[in-house]
C-alpha cells in the first residue's frame, strides 16, 4: 500500500477519519501499514531541539474496527514531505531542494564515471537528461549561483576527467558553446523562471492577468515599494528578508536585474493599472537596507 499522509488540522477529526478508514479496510478485506503513516503538524515549534514524541490517536471501536489506537510520530516542521507527487515544507525552507539537486548530480556523476563515454557524450546526457529533471524540481524555487555551483561540482569534475582536463581549468571554459557547451545551471534556471513570469504576465486568460497584477500589488504593499515592482532596479534592500526569499515572483523579478532584459507594462488599463503611488522620495532610497 502507498504511504498515507495525514495533515493535522484537528486531532478529533483525524481520529474519526482513521476510524472510518479502518472500517473501509475491513469491508474490503485489506489492511494498512501504520508504520508508513506520516503526520505533519504546524503546531510544532519552528526549531525543534528535543525528540518529537509520538501522537496517539484513539479510534472508535465497532463491528468493523477492532483497532483501539494508532501511534504516529510527527515529522519535524523543518522536514520536507511528499504528497501526491508534490514536495512540501511547512517552514518554507529551500534546503531540501538543494539536497535533492546535489543528490541528483552526485548520482549522475557516480553512474557515468566508470562508463566508457567521451566528454561530449557526458555533456549531452547532462544537458538532455539531467537538466530537465533539475529544472522540474526547481520550477518554483530560486537557488543562488553559489548553491547551483556547489550542487553541480561533481558533474564539472566528471566532465574534466573525461576530457583529460586539469582540475584547475577555469569552469567558464566548459560552458562555452564553442567548446563543450555544458549548461550553466544557475543561468539556465534564471532563463526558465523569467520565461515563466513572462508567460504569466502575457497570459491570454484574463484571470491569470488579474492574478499577476494582484501579486505585483501585494509585493508592492508588503515591501513598501512606491512604484511597480517591475521598475525596481536594485533589490538589495529586500534580498535578505525571509518574506522576499519565500516570494517566487519577487525573486524572479529581482533575477531579471542581472540580465539584459526587463519587464514593463505595455499600457495601463483597468486590467493593468498604474502601480505608481503618489509621493516624491521612496523611503528605501533614504535609508540603508538594515534600517529599512
Short mmCIF file of C-alpha atoms in Angstrom, two decimals:
data_model
loop_
_atom_site.label_atom_id
_atom_site.label_comp_id
_atom_site.label_asym_id
_atom_site.label_seq_id
_atom_site.Cartn_x
_atom_site.Cartn_y
_atom_site.Cartn_z
CA UNK A 1 0.00 0.00 0.00
CA UNK A 2 1.15 3.54 -0.72
CA UNK A 3 2.29 5.81 2.10
CA UNK A 4 -0.55 7.71 3.76
CA UNK A 5 -0.04 11.33 4.64
CA UNK A 6 -2.14 12.90 7.36
CA UNK A 7 -2.10 16.68 7.57
CA UNK A 8 -3.09 17.60 11.09
CA UNK A 9 -5.83 20.19 11.44
CA UNK A 10 -7.96 18.59 14.16
CA UNK A 11 -7.00 15.57 16.20
CA UNK A 12 -10.63 14.62 16.80
CA UNK A 13 -11.34 14.90 13.10
CA UNK A 14 -8.35 12.71 12.29
CA UNK A 15 -9.41 10.10 14.81
CA UNK A 16 -12.85 9.98 13.22
CA UNK A 17 -11.30 9.74 9.75
CA UNK A 18 -8.94 6.95 10.82
CA UNK A 19 -11.84 5.02 12.34
CA UNK A 20 -13.76 5.21 9.07
CA UNK A 21 -10.61 4.23 7.18
CA UNK A 22 -10.11 1.08 9.28
CA UNK A 23 -13.76 0.13 8.72
CA UNK A 24 -13.29 0.63 4.99
CA UNK A 25 -10.23 -1.64 5.03
CA UNK A 26 -12.24 -4.28 6.90
CA UNK A 27 -15.07 -4.16 4.36
CA UNK A 28 -12.58 -4.60 1.52
CA UNK A 29 -10.55 -7.26 3.33
CA UNK A 30 -7.39 -5.15 3.20
CA UNK A 31 -5.11 -3.57 5.77
CA UNK A 32 -2.76 -0.61 6.10
CA UNK A 33 0.81 -0.44 7.32
CA UNK A 34 0.50 2.07 10.16
CA UNK A 35 4.28 2.39 10.30
CA UNK A 36 4.14 4.17 6.95
CA UNK A 37 1.68 6.81 8.10
CA UNK A 38 3.18 10.31 8.04
CA UNK A 39 1.90 13.08 10.29
CA UNK A 40 2.58 16.74 9.56
CA UNK A 41 1.64 19.37 12.12
CA UNK A 42 2.16 23.14 12.08
CA UNK A 43 1.68 23.27 15.85
CA UNK A 44 5.28 22.19 16.42
CA UNK A 45 7.86 24.92 17.09
CA UNK A 46 9.97 26.04 14.13
CA UNK A 47 13.14 24.93 15.88
CA UNK A 48 12.61 21.55 17.45
CA UNK A 49 15.61 20.61 19.56
CA UNK A 50 14.08 17.85 21.71
CA UNK A 51 12.86 14.50 20.48
CA UNK A 52 9.40 14.56 18.93
CA UNK A 53 7.03 12.29 20.82
CA UNK A 54 4.50 10.07 19.03
CA UNK A 55 0.89 11.20 18.82
CA UNK A 56 -1.70 8.67 19.96
CA UNK A 57 -4.96 8.55 18.01
CA UNK A 58 -7.85 6.79 19.78
CA UNK A 59 -10.19 5.13 17.30
CA UNK A 60 -13.86 4.32 17.69
CA UNK A 61 -14.42 0.60 18.06
CA UNK A 62 -17.17 -1.07 16.06
CA UNK A 63 -18.10 -4.37 14.49
CA UNK A 64 -15.82 -3.44 11.58
CA UNK A 65 -12.92 -1.98 13.58
CA UNK A 66 -11.10 -3.70 16.43
CA UNK A 67 -8.04 -1.42 16.46
CA UNK A 68 -8.26 0.81 19.57
CA UNK A 69 -5.46 3.23 18.73
CA UNK A 70 -2.76 4.19 16.24
CA UNK A 71 0.52 5.88 17.19
CA UNK A 72 2.22 8.16 14.66
CA UNK A 73 5.42 10.16 15.19
CA UNK A 74 5.14 13.62 13.55
CA UNK A 75 7.81 14.86 11.19
CA UNK A 76 9.83 17.86 12.24
CA UNK A 77 8.37 21.11 10.97
CA UNK A 78 11.69 21.76 9.22
CA UNK A 79 11.45 18.49 7.31
CA UNK A 80 10.04 18.12 3.81
CA UNK A 81 7.45 15.59 2.78
CA UNK A 82 5.94 14.36 -0.46
CA UNK A 83 2.18 14.27 -1.01
CA UNK A 84 0.58 13.25 -4.33
CA UNK A 85 3.91 13.68 -6.08
CA UNK A 86 4.48 17.23 -4.75
CA UNK A 87 7.07 18.21 -2.14
CA UNK A 88 6.02 20.45 0.75
CA UNK A 89 7.90 22.24 3.51
CA UNK A 90 5.88 23.99 6.21
CA UNK A 91 8.75 26.28 7.17
CA UNK A 92 9.25 27.30 3.55
CA UNK A 93 12.88 26.16 3.59
CA UNK A 94 14.68 25.55 0.31
CA UNK A 95 17.31 23.30 1.86
CA UNK A 96 15.53 20.13 0.79
CA UNK A 97 15.58 21.31 -2.85
CA UNK A 98 19.32 21.96 -2.63
CA UNK A 99 19.83 18.49 -1.20
CA UNK A 100 17.73 16.93 -3.96
CA UNK A 101 19.66 18.78 -6.67
CA UNK A 102 23.03 17.84 -5.18
CA UNK A 103 21.92 14.22 -4.76
CA UNK A 104 20.80 14.01 -8.41
CA UNK A 105 24.08 15.47 -9.65
CA UNK A 106 26.21 13.22 -7.44
CA UNK A 107 24.25 10.15 -8.52
CA UNK A 108 24.61 11.17 -12.17
CA UNK A 109 28.37 11.61 -11.84
CA UNK A 110 28.82 8.35 -9.92
CA UNK A 111 26.88 6.42 -12.56
CA UNK A 112 28.73 7.79 -15.58
CA UNK A 113 32.26 7.96 -14.15
CA UNK A 114 33.09 4.27 -14.76
CA UNK A 115 31.29 4.24 -18.14
CA UNK A 116 33.38 4.41 -21.31
CA UNK A 117 31.99 7.72 -22.53
CA UNK A 118 33.63 10.75 -24.07
CA UNK A 119 33.36 14.19 -22.52
CA UNK A 120 30.91 15.29 -25.23
CA UNK A 121 28.69 12.28 -24.53
CA UNK A 122 28.64 13.09 -20.80
CA UNK A 123 27.77 16.70 -21.60
CA UNK A 124 24.96 15.52 -23.90
CA UNK A 125 23.48 13.31 -21.18
CA UNK A 126 23.78 16.13 -18.66
CA UNK A 127 22.17 18.74 -20.91
CA UNK A 128 19.43 16.48 -22.30
CA UNK A 129 18.60 14.18 -19.39
CA UNK A 130 19.68 15.63 -16.06
CA UNK A 131 18.99 19.33 -16.68
CA UNK A 132 15.24 18.76 -17.40
CA UNK A 133 14.98 16.79 -14.15
CA UNK A 134 16.67 19.56 -12.17
CA UNK A 135 14.55 22.17 -13.91
CA UNK A 136 11.39 20.28 -12.92
CA UNK A 137 12.39 20.07 -9.27
CA UNK A 138 13.32 23.77 -9.15
CA UNK A 139 10.43 25.20 -11.14
CA UNK A 140 9.12 27.17 -8.14
CA UNK A 141 12.40 27.51 -6.24
CA UNK A 142 15.18 30.05 -6.61
CA UNK A 143 18.68 28.99 -5.64
CA UNK A 144 21.67 31.29 -5.61
CA UNK A 145 24.50 30.97 -8.11
CA UNK A 146 26.74 29.64 -5.32
CA UNK A 147 24.17 26.94 -4.43
CA UNK A 148 23.94 25.83 -8.06
CA UNK A 149 27.73 25.90 -8.34
CA UNK A 150 28.13 23.68 -5.28
CA UNK A 151 25.42 21.24 -6.39
CA UNK A 152 26.96 20.67 -9.85
CA UNK A 153 30.57 20.38 -8.65
CA UNK A 154 30.65 16.61 -9.20
CA UNK A 155 29.40 17.00 -12.79
CA UNK A 156 32.09 19.52 -13.68
CA UNK A 157 34.72 17.26 -12.14
CA UNK A 158 33.42 14.34 -14.21
CA UNK A 159 33.50 16.34 -17.46
CA UNK A 160 37.07 17.48 -16.81
CA UNK A 161 38.07 13.91 -16.02
CA UNK A 162 36.53 12.55 -19.25
CA UNK A 163 38.13 15.32 -21.31
CA UNK A 164 41.52 14.83 -19.63
CA UNK A 165 41.47 18.44 -18.50
CA UNK A 166 43.28 19.69 -15.44
CA UNK A 167 41.12 20.26 -12.37
CA UNK A 168 42.39 23.84 -12.31
CA UNK A 169 40.86 24.56 -15.72
CA UNK A 170 38.54 27.60 -15.36
CA UNK A 171 34.94 26.43 -15.29
CA UNK A 172 33.61 29.09 -17.73
CA UNK A 173 35.52 27.29 -20.49
CA UNK A 174 33.22 24.27 -20.01
CA UNK A 175 30.18 26.47 -20.63
CA UNK A 176 31.39 27.92 -23.92
CA UNK A 177 29.30 26.84 -26.88
CA UNK A 178 32.47 26.77 -28.96
CA UNK A 179 33.93 24.22 -26.50
CA UNK A 180 31.90 21.55 -24.68
CA UNK A 181 28.71 23.60 -24.23
CA UNK A 182 27.94 22.43 -20.69
CA UNK A 183 24.78 24.16 -19.46
CA UNK A 184 25.30 26.54 -16.55
CA UNK A 185 22.56 25.51 -14.11
CA UNK A 186 22.23 28.93 -12.50
CA UNK A 187 21.88 30.82 -15.79
CA UNK A 188 19.53 28.18 -17.17
CA UNK A 189 17.20 28.41 -14.18
CA UNK A 190 17.08 32.21 -14.36
CA UNK A 191 16.08 31.87 -18.00
CA UNK A 192 13.34 29.35 -17.14
CA UNK A 193 11.95 31.43 -14.27
CA UNK A 194 11.93 34.63 -16.33
CA UNK A 195 10.24 32.83 -19.20
CA UNK A 196 7.53 31.52 -16.85
CA UNK A 197 6.99 35.02 -15.48
CA UNK A 198 6.77 36.45 -19.00
CA UNK A 199 4.15 33.86 -19.97
CA UNK A 200 2.19 34.62 -16.82
CA UNK A 201 2.29 38.37 -17.39
CA UNK A 202 1.20 37.96 -21.01
CA UNK A 203 -1.33 35.20 -20.47
CA UNK A 204 -4.35 35.14 -22.75
CA UNK A 205 -6.51 34.21 -19.75
CA UNK A 206 -7.99 37.30 -18.03
CA UNK A 207 -7.94 35.57 -14.65
CA UNK A 208 -4.18 34.91 -14.86
CA UNK A 209 -3.63 38.53 -15.93
CA UNK A 210 -5.58 39.86 -12.93
CA UNK A 211 -3.82 37.41 -10.64
CA UNK A 212 -0.42 38.63 -11.85
CA UNK A 213 -1.38 42.27 -11.25
CA UNK A 214 -2.69 41.37 -7.81
CA UNK A 215 0.62 39.70 -6.97
CA UNK A 216 2.51 42.80 -8.11
CA UNK A 217 0.30 44.97 -5.89
CA UNK A 218 0.81 42.58 -2.97
CA UNK A 219 4.60 42.72 -3.39
CA UNK A 220 4.39 46.49 -3.58
CA UNK A 221 2.34 46.66 -0.38
CA UNK A 222 4.38 44.13 1.64
CA UNK A 223 7.75 45.60 0.64
CA UNK A 224 6.67 49.28 0.83
CA UNK A 225 7.63 49.95 -2.79
CA UNK A 226 6.05 53.18 -4.18
CA UNK A 227 6.49 52.09 -7.80
CA UNK A 228 5.69 48.98 -9.77
CA UNK A 229 8.00 46.10 -8.74
CA UNK A 230 8.84 45.75 -12.44
CA UNK A 231 10.61 49.12 -12.27
CA UNK A 232 12.87 48.34 -9.27
CA UNK A 233 16.48 48.07 -10.39
CA UNK A 234 18.09 47.27 -7.01
CA UNK A 235 16.61 44.57 -4.78
CA UNK A 236 19.40 44.61 -2.19
CA UNK A 237 17.06 46.34 0.28
CA UNK A 238 14.82 43.26 0.36
CA UNK A 239 17.06 40.37 -0.73
CA UNK A 240 17.89 39.27 2.83
CA UNK A 241 14.28 39.37 4.03
CA UNK A 242 12.62 35.99 4.63
CA UNK A 243 9.42 37.26 3.06
CA UNK A 244 11.36 38.07 -0.12
CA UNK A 245 13.12 34.70 -0.27
CA UNK A 246 9.75 32.92 0.00
CA UNK A 247 8.13 35.00 -2.75
CA UNK A 248 8.73 33.31 -6.09
CA UNK A 249 7.56 36.23 -8.25
CA UNK A 250 9.62 38.79 -6.31
CA UNK A 251 12.73 36.61 -6.61
CA UNK A 252 12.11 36.15 -10.32
CA UNK A 253 11.70 39.88 -10.93
CA UNK A 254 14.89 40.52 -8.96
CA UNK A 255 16.78 37.94 -11.04
CA UNK A 256 15.92 39.85 -14.22
CA UNK A 257 18.11 42.71 -13.00
CA UNK A 258 21.19 40.58 -13.64
CA UNK A 259 20.13 40.03 -17.28
CA UNK A 260 19.96 42.42 -20.25
CA UNK A 261 16.16 42.09 -20.25
CA UNK A 262 13.39 43.85 -18.36
CA UNK A 263 9.62 43.67 -17.97
CA UNK A 264 7.37 46.69 -18.16
CA UNK A 265 3.72 47.50 -18.62
CA UNK A 266 2.93 47.93 -22.30
CA UNK A 267 -0.09 50.05 -21.41
CA UNK A 268 -2.13 50.97 -18.38
CA UNK A 269 -5.77 49.92 -18.30
CA UNK A 270 -8.34 48.53 -15.90
CA UNK A 271 -6.57 45.18 -16.14
CA UNK A 272 -3.08 46.66 -15.84
CA UNK A 273 -3.36 49.70 -13.55
CA UNK A 274 -0.61 52.21 -12.93
CA UNK A 275 1.05 50.97 -9.74
CA UNK A 276 2.99 54.19 -9.12
CA UNK A 277 1.89 55.64 -5.79
CA UNK A 278 1.81 59.41 -5.09
CA UNK A 279 4.92 60.80 -3.43
CA UNK A 280 8.30 62.27 -4.20
CA UNK A 281 11.05 60.25 -2.50
CA UNK A 282 10.81 56.50 -1.80
CA UNK A 283 11.65 55.64 1.81
CA UNK A 284 14.01 52.83 0.83
CA UNK A 285 16.19 55.27 -1.11
CA UNK A 286 16.74 57.34 2.06
CA UNK A 287 17.79 54.51 4.34
CA UNK A 288 20.37 51.79 4.48
CA UNK A 289 18.98 48.27 3.95
CA UNK A 290 19.23 47.28 7.67
CA UNK A 291 17.38 50.43 8.79
CA UNK A 292 14.71 49.95 6.13
#
